[in-house]
């Protein structure tokens, strides 16, 4: 085994190289990264190396050999698969690592994200839904230092940026959202998809799943004429045709 392959071969299903492949397959079958779209990157908590899914790979067929590995200090590739190019998302992933202290980033071409980007203007909003509690508020408990989640009564806001011809061209607008939405853990790209990050791959996965659930719910509410960010009980006004 070559020295670079040591970075990707492990019997541990939680090893980044194995975990990224497992999650890409799950996300493929969730219609989040079909047609080679989307991608995942995670930082190995043991080595601090960045593991990155390549460009143009069929996500359900990806193997550890397909992954790039990067030194988080020098940003040099420690391992590059011969068959593939680095993902065009790599600069965006690096921005999330460096500016948001992310431990993992998930990028999907979720249809729920795309549809919400057509309905909402510059910000996705949904309020008073139990699943919002899965999303971090961006604030930390001063005593325990633990992340504080949004409450049931909060409004989740996710910025929407415009798509570009190439994914790496999204970088300037991504940086703007870091300034304008310092507490967000996600950015929707109009007519494209979504980027979600978290301190660990497990957290990023939970945030991504919860946000996708909320976007799907928002689309169903919108179809019924209910504003997704309406107050508790206000839906009665919008649904009066269906009530006595
Ligand atoms: Zn994409």
PDB file of C-alpha atoms and ligand atoms in Angstrom:
ATOM      1  CA  UNK A   1       0.000   0.000   0.000  1.00  0.00           C
ATOM      2  CA  UNK A   2       1.416   3.417  -0.941  1.00  0.00           C
ATOM      3  CA  UNK A   3       1.813   6.075   1.714  1.00  0.00           C
ATOM      4  CA  UNK A   4      -1.035   8.120   0.224  1.00  0.00           C
ATOM      5  CA  UNK A   5      -3.354   5.106   0.271  1.00  0.00           C
ATOM      6  CA  UNK A   6      -2.823   4.731   4.003  1.00  0.00           C
ATOM      7  CA  UNK A   7      -4.838   7.933   4.217  1.00  0.00           C
ATOM      8  CA  UNK A   8      -7.932   6.308   2.728  1.00  0.00           C
ATOM      9  CA  UNK A   9      -7.830   2.658   3.754  1.00  0.00           C
ATOM     10  CA  UNK A  10      -9.368   1.723   7.074  1.00  0.00           C
ATOM     11  CA  UNK A  11     -11.652  -0.957   8.474  1.00  0.00           C
ATOM     12  CA  UNK A  12     -13.347   1.707  10.582  1.00  0.00           C
ATOM     13  CA  UNK A  13     -16.701   2.674   9.022  1.00  0.00           C
ATOM     14  CA  UNK A  14     -16.328   6.059  10.761  1.00  0.00           C
ATOM     15  CA  UNK A  15     -13.025   6.783   8.985  1.00  0.00           C
ATOM     16  CA  UNK A  16     -13.590   9.880   6.788  1.00  0.00           C
ATOM     17  CA  UNK A  17     -12.857   7.991   3.556  1.00  0.00           C
ATOM     18  CA  UNK A  18     -15.465   5.349   4.385  1.00  0.00           C
ATOM     19  CA  UNK A  19     -17.979   7.731   5.907  1.00  0.00           C
ATOM     20  CA  UNK A  20     -17.978  10.120   2.934  1.00  0.00           C
ATOM     21  CA  UNK A  21     -18.661   7.201   0.561  1.00  0.00           C
ATOM     22  CA  UNK A  22     -21.473   5.893   2.771  1.00  0.00           C
ATOM     23  CA  UNK A  23     -23.114   9.302   3.034  1.00  0.00           C
ATOM     24  CA  UNK A  24     -22.749  10.044  -0.700  1.00  0.00           C
ATOM     25  CA  UNK A  25     -24.587   6.795  -1.423  1.00  0.00           C
ATOM     26  CA  UNK A  26     -27.333   7.676   1.072  1.00  0.00           C
ATOM     27  CA  UNK A  27     -27.657  11.171  -0.374  1.00  0.00           C
ATOM     28  CA  UNK A  28     -27.779   9.789  -3.945  1.00  0.00           C
ATOM     29  CA  UNK A  29     -30.751   7.617  -3.045  1.00  0.00           C
ATOM     30  CA  UNK A  30     -32.361  10.648  -1.398  1.00  0.00           C
ATOM     31  CA  UNK A  31     -32.155  12.450  -4.775  1.00  0.00           C
ATOM     32  CA  UNK A  32     -29.741  14.996  -3.298  1.00  0.00           C
ATOM     33  CA  UNK A  33     -26.729  14.258  -5.517  1.00  0.00           C
ATOM     34  CA  UNK A  34     -27.801  12.413  -8.653  1.00  0.00           C
ATOM     35  CA  UNK A  35     -26.018  12.913 -11.980  1.00  0.00           C
ATOM     36  CA  UNK A  36     -22.687  13.468 -10.143  1.00  0.00           C
ATOM     37  CA  UNK A  37     -24.084  16.679  -8.559  1.00  0.00           C
ATOM     38  CA  UNK A  38     -23.329  17.753  -5.005  1.00  0.00           C
ATOM     39  CA  UNK A  39     -20.493  16.710  -2.756  1.00  0.00           C
ATOM     40  CA  UNK A  40     -19.196  16.223   0.757  1.00  0.00           C
ATOM     41  CA  UNK A  41     -16.020  17.244   2.538  1.00  0.00           C
ATOM     42  CA  UNK A  42     -15.028  16.531   6.130  1.00  0.00           C
ATOM     43  CA  UNK A  43     -12.061  17.245   8.355  1.00  0.00           C
ATOM     44  CA  UNK A  44     -10.548  14.207  10.032  1.00  0.00           C
ATOM     45  CA  UNK A  45     -10.702  15.114  13.737  1.00  0.00           C
ATOM     46  CA  UNK A  46      -7.587  12.983  14.359  1.00  0.00           C
ATOM     47  CA  UNK A  47      -5.265  14.403  11.692  1.00  0.00           C
ATOM     48  CA  UNK A  48      -7.089  17.631  10.729  1.00  0.00           C
ATOM     49  CA  UNK A  49      -6.707  16.571   7.072  1.00  0.00           C
ATOM     50  CA  UNK A  50      -9.520  17.564   4.722  1.00  0.00           C
ATOM     51  CA  UNK A  51     -11.184  14.722   2.804  1.00  0.00           C
ATOM     52  CA  UNK A  52     -12.932  15.830  -0.379  1.00  0.00           C
ATOM     53  CA  UNK A  53     -15.198  14.046  -2.833  1.00  0.00           C
ATOM     54  CA  UNK A  54     -13.938  14.598  -6.410  1.00  0.00           C
ATOM     55  CA  UNK A  55     -15.650  16.270  -9.330  1.00  0.00           C
ATOM     56  CA  UNK A  56     -17.674  14.222 -11.803  1.00  0.00           C
ATOM     57  CA  UNK A  57     -17.934  11.005  -9.819  1.00  0.00           C
ATOM     58  CA  UNK A  58     -21.179   9.061  -9.592  1.00  0.00           C
ATOM     59  CA  UNK A  59     -21.900   9.469  -5.910  1.00  0.00           C
ATOM     60  CA  UNK A  60     -23.481   6.067  -5.321  1.00  0.00           C
ATOM     61  CA  UNK A  61     -20.439   4.329  -6.861  1.00  0.00           C
ATOM     62  CA  UNK A  62     -17.748   6.364  -5.104  1.00  0.00           C
ATOM     63  CA  UNK A  63     -14.972   4.474  -3.324  1.00  0.00           C
ATOM     64  CA  UNK A  64     -12.279   5.673  -0.880  1.00  0.00           C
ATOM     65  CA  UNK A  65      -9.761   5.542  -3.783  1.00  0.00           C
ATOM     66  CA  UNK A  66     -11.691   8.377  -5.475  1.00  0.00           C
ATOM     67  CA  UNK A  67     -11.109  10.849  -2.636  1.00  0.00           C
ATOM     68  CA  UNK A  68      -8.744  13.789  -2.432  1.00  0.00           C
ATOM     69  CA  UNK A  69      -6.949  14.431   0.870  1.00  0.00           C
ATOM     70  CA  UNK A  70      -5.564  17.874   1.691  1.00  0.00           C
ATOM     71  CA  UNK A  71      -3.286  19.154   4.451  1.00  0.00           C
ATOM     72  CA  UNK A  72      -5.321  21.756   6.336  1.00  0.00           C
ATOM     73  CA  UNK A  73      -2.230  23.856   7.122  1.00  0.00           C
ATOM     74  CA  UNK A  74      -0.436  23.990   3.769  1.00  0.00           C
ATOM     75  CA  UNK A  75      -3.566  23.334   1.639  1.00  0.00           C
ATOM     76  CA  UNK A  76      -1.469  20.961  -0.453  1.00  0.00           C
ATOM     77  CA  UNK A  77      -2.982  17.732  -1.685  1.00  0.00           C
ATOM     78  CA  UNK A  78      -1.593  14.749   0.176  1.00  0.00           C
ATOM     79  CA  UNK A  79      -3.444  12.446  -2.155  1.00  0.00           C
ATOM     80  CA  UNK A  80      -4.982  13.011  -5.610  1.00  0.00           C
ATOM     81  CA  UNK A  81      -6.797  10.252  -7.523  1.00  0.00           C
ATOM     82  CA  UNK A  82      -5.542   9.940 -11.109  1.00  0.00           C
ATOM     83  CA  UNK A  83      -8.987   9.639 -12.660  1.00  0.00           C
ATOM     84  CA  UNK A  84     -10.621  12.741 -11.245  1.00  0.00           C
ATOM     85  CA  UNK A  85     -10.262  16.493 -10.866  1.00  0.00           C
ATOM     86  CA  UNK A  86     -10.810  18.228  -7.525  1.00  0.00           C
ATOM     87  CA  UNK A  87     -14.369  19.385  -6.982  1.00  0.00           C
ATOM     88  CA  UNK A  88     -15.153  22.901  -8.220  1.00  0.00           C
ATOM     89  CA  UNK A  89     -16.660  23.352  -4.738  1.00  0.00           C
ATOM     90  CA  UNK A  90     -13.245  23.031  -3.090  1.00  0.00           C
ATOM     91  CA  UNK A  91     -12.713  26.825  -2.590  1.00  0.00           C
ATOM     92  CA  UNK A  92     -16.203  27.038  -1.058  1.00  0.00           C
ATOM     93  CA  UNK A  93     -15.519  24.133   1.277  1.00  0.00           C
ATOM     94  CA  UNK A  94     -12.208  25.715   2.319  1.00  0.00           C
ATOM     95  CA  UNK A  95     -13.987  29.021   3.045  1.00  0.00           C
ATOM     96  CA  UNK A  96     -16.392  27.175   5.378  1.00  0.00           C
ATOM     97  CA  UNK A  97     -13.494  25.430   7.136  1.00  0.00           C
ATOM     98  CA  UNK A  98     -11.510  28.632   7.543  1.00  0.00           C
ATOM     99  CA  UNK A  99     -14.214  31.238   8.209  1.00  0.00           C
ATOM    100  CA  UNK A 100     -16.919  29.167   9.915  1.00  0.00           C
ATOM    101  CA  UNK A 101     -14.737  26.682  11.763  1.00  0.00           C
ATOM    102  CA  UNK A 102     -16.653  23.897  10.017  1.00  0.00           C
ATOM    103  CA  UNK A 103     -15.780  20.249  10.558  1.00  0.00           C
ATOM    104  CA  UNK A 104     -17.753  19.122   7.515  1.00  0.00           C
ATOM    105  CA  UNK A 105     -19.669  20.595   4.596  1.00  0.00           C
ATOM    106  CA  UNK A 106     -22.487  18.990   2.630  1.00  0.00           C
ATOM    107  CA  UNK A 107     -23.498  20.299  -0.792  1.00  0.00           C
ATOM    108  CA  UNK A 108     -26.649  18.914  -2.410  1.00  0.00           C
ATOM    109  CA  UNK A 109     -28.717  19.680  -5.487  1.00  0.00           C
ATOM    110  CA  UNK A 110     -31.880  19.099  -3.455  1.00  0.00           C
ATOM    111  CA  UNK A 111     -35.016  19.898  -5.438  1.00  0.00           C
ATOM    112  CA  UNK A 112     -36.533  21.327  -2.265  1.00  0.00           C
ATOM    113  CA  UNK A 113     -33.698  23.863  -2.106  1.00  0.00           C
ATOM    114  CA  UNK A 114     -34.061  24.711  -5.798  1.00  0.00           C
ATOM    115  CA  UNK A 115     -37.837  25.172  -5.524  1.00  0.00           C
ATOM    116  CA  UNK A 116     -37.517  27.298  -2.378  1.00  0.00           C
ATOM    117  CA  UNK A 117     -34.973  29.485  -4.178  1.00  0.00           C
ATOM    118  CA  UNK A 118     -37.651  30.210  -6.808  1.00  0.00           C
ATOM    119  CA  UNK A 119     -40.326  31.084  -4.250  1.00  0.00           C
ATOM    120  CA  UNK A 120     -38.276  33.092  -1.766  1.00  0.00           C
ATOM    121  CA  UNK A 121     -36.391  36.263  -2.683  1.00  0.00           C
ATOM    122  CA  UNK A 122     -33.080  36.703  -0.855  1.00  0.00           C
ATOM    123  CA  UNK A 123     -33.880  34.696   2.276  1.00  0.00           C
ATOM    124  CA  UNK A 124     -35.638  31.406   3.069  1.00  0.00           C
ATOM    125  CA  UNK A 125     -37.835  31.788   6.153  1.00  0.00           C
ATOM    126  CA  UNK A 126     -39.882  29.339   8.179  1.00  0.00           C
ATOM    127  CA  UNK A 127     -41.252  29.763  11.698  1.00  0.00           C
ATOM    128  CA  UNK A 128     -42.884  27.895  14.549  1.00  0.00           C
ATOM    129  CA  UNK A 129     -42.162  24.346  13.404  1.00  0.00           C
ATOM    130  CA  UNK A 130     -40.778  21.725  15.806  1.00  0.00           C
ATOM    131  CA  UNK A 131     -37.952  20.648  13.465  1.00  0.00           C
ATOM    132  CA  UNK A 132     -36.434  24.158  13.639  1.00  0.00           C
ATOM    133  CA  UNK A 133     -35.041  23.034  17.018  1.00  0.00           C
ATOM    134  CA  UNK A 134     -32.498  20.871  15.165  1.00  0.00           C
ATOM    135  CA  UNK A 135     -30.794  23.991  13.790  1.00  0.00           C
ATOM    136  CA  UNK A 136     -28.167  25.940  15.774  1.00  0.00           C
ATOM    137  CA  UNK A 137     -28.918  29.571  16.649  1.00  0.00           C
ATOM    138  CA  UNK A 138     -25.246  30.481  16.257  1.00  0.00           C
ATOM    139  CA  UNK A 139     -25.137  31.454  19.946  1.00  0.00           C
ATOM    140  CA  UNK A 140     -23.258  29.568  22.664  1.00  0.00           C
ATOM    141  CA  UNK A 141     -24.085  29.047  26.336  1.00  0.00           C
ATOM    142  CA  UNK A 142     -21.582  31.253  28.228  1.00  0.00           C
ATOM    143  CA  UNK A 143     -21.171  28.623  30.962  1.00  0.00           C
ATOM    144  CA  UNK A 144     -21.189  25.288  29.142  1.00  0.00           C
ATOM    145  CA  UNK A 145     -19.849  26.753  25.855  1.00  0.00           C
ATOM    146  CA  UNK A 146     -22.303  24.449  24.087  1.00  0.00           C
ATOM    147  CA  UNK A 147     -24.168  25.541  20.983  1.00  0.00           C
ATOM    148  CA  UNK A 148     -27.702  26.817  21.616  1.00  0.00           C
ATOM    149  CA  UNK A 149     -30.326  25.559  19.186  1.00  0.00           C
ATOM    150  CA  UNK A 150     -33.145  27.640  17.733  1.00  0.00           C
ATOM    151  CA  UNK A 151     -36.411  27.317  19.658  1.00  0.00           C
ATOM    152  CA  UNK A 152     -39.806  26.265  18.378  1.00  0.00           C
ATOM    153  CA  UNK A 153     -40.861  29.934  18.415  1.00  0.00           C
ATOM    154  CA  UNK A 154     -37.894  31.192  16.376  1.00  0.00           C
ATOM    155  CA  UNK A 155     -37.788  31.941  12.668  1.00  0.00           C
ATOM    156  CA  UNK A 156     -35.142  30.070  10.698  1.00  0.00           C
ATOM    157  CA  UNK A 157     -33.563  32.335   8.068  1.00  0.00           C
ATOM    158  CA  UNK A 158     -31.208  31.010   5.386  1.00  0.00           C
ATOM    159  CA  UNK A 159     -29.642  33.407   2.849  1.00  0.00           C
ATOM    160  CA  UNK A 160     -30.119  32.784  -0.873  1.00  0.00           C
ATOM    161  CA  UNK A 161     -27.344  33.755  -3.290  1.00  0.00           C
ATOM    162  CA  UNK A 162     -27.452  33.824  -7.091  1.00  0.00           C
ATOM    163  CA  UNK A 163     -25.983  30.964  -9.094  1.00  0.00           C
ATOM    164  CA  UNK A 164     -22.978  31.439 -11.359  1.00  0.00           C
ATOM    165  CA  UNK A 165     -21.663  29.586 -14.408  1.00  0.00           C
ATOM    166  CA  UNK A 166     -19.010  27.849 -12.293  1.00  0.00           C
ATOM    167  CA  UNK A 167     -19.295  26.812  -8.652  1.00  0.00           C
ATOM    168  CA  UNK A 168     -16.021  28.429  -7.594  1.00  0.00           C
ATOM    169  CA  UNK A 169     -17.452  31.798  -8.726  1.00  0.00           C
ATOM    170  CA  UNK A 170     -19.908  31.616  -5.803  1.00  0.00           C
ATOM    171  CA  UNK A 171     -17.095  32.404  -3.397  1.00  0.00           C
ATOM    172  CA  UNK A 172     -17.610  36.200  -3.162  1.00  0.00           C
ATOM    173  CA  UNK A 173     -21.313  35.908  -2.386  1.00  0.00           C
ATOM    174  CA  UNK A 174     -20.613  33.081   0.068  1.00  0.00           C
ATOM    175  CA  UNK A 175     -18.217  35.381   1.933  1.00  0.00           C
ATOM    176  CA  UNK A 176     -20.897  38.114   1.988  1.00  0.00           C
ATOM    177  CA  UNK A 177     -23.338  35.736   3.685  1.00  0.00           C
ATOM    178  CA  UNK A 178     -20.716  35.038   6.368  1.00  0.00           C
ATOM    179  CA  UNK A 179     -20.828  38.777   7.147  1.00  0.00           C
ATOM    180  CA  UNK A 180     -24.564  39.374   6.713  1.00  0.00           C
ATOM    181  CA  UNK A 181     -25.735  36.103   8.328  1.00  0.00           C
ATOM    182  CA  UNK A 182     -23.029  35.311  10.888  1.00  0.00           C
ATOM    183  CA  UNK A 183     -25.233  32.716  12.614  1.00  0.00           C
ATOM    184  CA  UNK A 184     -26.297  30.718   9.571  1.00  0.00           C
ATOM    185  CA  UNK A 185     -25.118  27.140   9.003  1.00  0.00           C
ATOM    186  CA  UNK A 186     -26.367  27.035   5.425  1.00  0.00           C
ATOM    187  CA  UNK A 187     -26.580  28.977   2.173  1.00  0.00           C
ATOM    188  CA  UNK A 188     -29.063  28.263  -0.628  1.00  0.00           C
ATOM    189  CA  UNK A 189     -27.867  28.841  -4.197  1.00  0.00           C
ATOM    190  CA  UNK A 190     -30.723  29.850  -6.489  1.00  0.00           C
ATOM    191  CA  UNK A 191     -31.678  27.270  -9.145  1.00  0.00           C
ATOM    192  CA  UNK A 192     -28.758  25.133  -7.920  1.00  0.00           C
ATOM    193  CA  UNK A 193     -28.927  23.665  -4.402  1.00  0.00           C
ATOM    194  CA  UNK A 194     -27.641  24.219  -0.892  1.00  0.00           C
ATOM    195  CA  UNK A 195     -24.447  24.207   1.188  1.00  0.00           C
ATOM    196  CA  UNK A 196     -24.774  23.134   4.836  1.00  0.00           C
ATOM    197  CA  UNK A 197     -21.952  22.936   7.359  1.00  0.00           C
ATOM    198  CA  UNK A 198     -21.476  21.931  10.976  1.00  0.00           C
ATOM    199  CA  UNK A 199     -18.750  21.389  13.571  1.00  0.00           C
ATOM    200  CA  UNK A 200     -18.768  17.640  12.816  1.00  0.00           C
ATOM    201  CA  UNK A 201     -20.003  15.469   9.959  1.00  0.00           C
ATOM    202  CA  UNK A 202     -22.769  14.139  12.221  1.00  0.00           C
ATOM    203  CA  UNK A 203     -23.985  17.664  13.001  1.00  0.00           C
ATOM    204  CA  UNK A 204     -23.767  18.746   9.354  1.00  0.00           C
ATOM    205  CA  UNK A 205     -25.822  15.695   8.360  1.00  0.00           C
ATOM    206  CA  UNK A 206     -28.488  16.473  10.958  1.00  0.00           C
ATOM    207  CA  UNK A 207     -28.637  20.146   9.936  1.00  0.00           C
ATOM    208  CA  UNK A 208     -28.893  19.203   6.254  1.00  0.00           C
ATOM    209  CA  UNK A 209     -31.684  16.702   6.870  1.00  0.00           C
ATOM    210  CA  UNK A 210     -33.629  19.081   9.122  1.00  0.00           C
ATOM    211  CA  UNK A 211     -33.288  21.989   6.675  1.00  0.00           C
ATOM    212  CA  UNK A 212     -34.378  19.823   3.754  1.00  0.00           C
ATOM    213  CA  UNK A 213     -37.418  18.673   5.764  1.00  0.00           C
ATOM    214  CA  UNK A 214     -38.237  22.325   6.533  1.00  0.00           C
ATOM    215  CA  UNK A 215     -37.821  23.371   2.896  1.00  0.00           C
ATOM    216  CA  UNK A 216     -40.124  20.552   1.770  1.00  0.00           C
ATOM    217  CA  UNK A 217     -42.647  21.593   4.414  1.00  0.00           C
ATOM    218  CA  UNK A 218     -42.397  25.238   3.329  1.00  0.00           C
ATOM    219  CA  UNK A 219     -43.204  24.225  -0.256  1.00  0.00           C
ATOM    220  CA  UNK A 220     -46.278  22.279   0.908  1.00  0.00           C
ATOM    221  CA  UNK A 221     -47.414  25.235   3.050  1.00  0.00           C
ATOM    222  CA  UNK A 222     -46.879  27.596   0.123  1.00  0.00           C
ATOM    223  CA  UNK A 223     -48.992  25.404  -2.165  1.00  0.00           C
ATOM    224  CA  UNK A 224     -51.847  25.629   0.346  1.00  0.00           C
ATOM    225  CA  UNK A 225     -51.483  29.396   0.614  1.00  0.00           C
ATOM    226  CA  UNK A 226     -49.921  29.307   4.084  1.00  0.00           C
ATOM    227  CA  UNK A 227     -46.891  31.622   4.433  1.00  0.00           C
ATOM    228  CA  UNK A 228     -44.146  29.367   5.856  1.00  0.00           C
ATOM    229  CA  UNK A 229     -43.126  32.086   8.317  1.00  0.00           C
ATOM    230  CA  UNK A 230     -46.633  32.888   9.536  1.00  0.00           C
ATOM    231  CA  UNK A 231     -47.367  33.057  13.242  1.00  0.00           C
ATOM    232  CA  UNK A 232     -49.030  30.303  15.235  1.00  0.00           C
ATOM    233  CA  UNK A 233     -52.754  30.308  14.437  1.00  0.00           C
ATOM    234  CA  UNK A 234     -52.385  32.691  11.508  1.00  0.00           C
ATOM    235  CA  UNK A 235     -52.674  29.752   9.148  1.00  0.00           C
ATOM    236  CA  UNK A 236     -56.413  29.789   9.938  1.00  0.00           C
ATOM    237  CA  UNK A 237     -56.728  33.048   8.014  1.00  0.00           C
ATOM    238  CA  UNK A 238     -55.072  31.528   4.983  1.00  0.00           C
ATOM    239  CA  UNK A 239     -57.035  28.290   5.200  1.00  0.00           C
ATOM    240  CA  UNK A 240     -60.486  29.776   5.840  1.00  0.00           C
ATOM    241  CA  UNK A 241     -61.867  28.295   2.632  1.00  0.00           C
ATOM    242  CA  UNK A 242     -61.267  24.865   4.132  1.00  0.00           C
ATOM    243  CA  UNK A 243     -62.907  25.650   7.465  1.00  0.00           C
ATOM    244  CA  UNK A 244     -66.448  26.336   8.659  1.00  0.00           C
TER     245      UNK A 244
HETATM  246 ZN1  LIG B   1     -23.463  22.068  -7.087  1.00  0.00          ZN
END
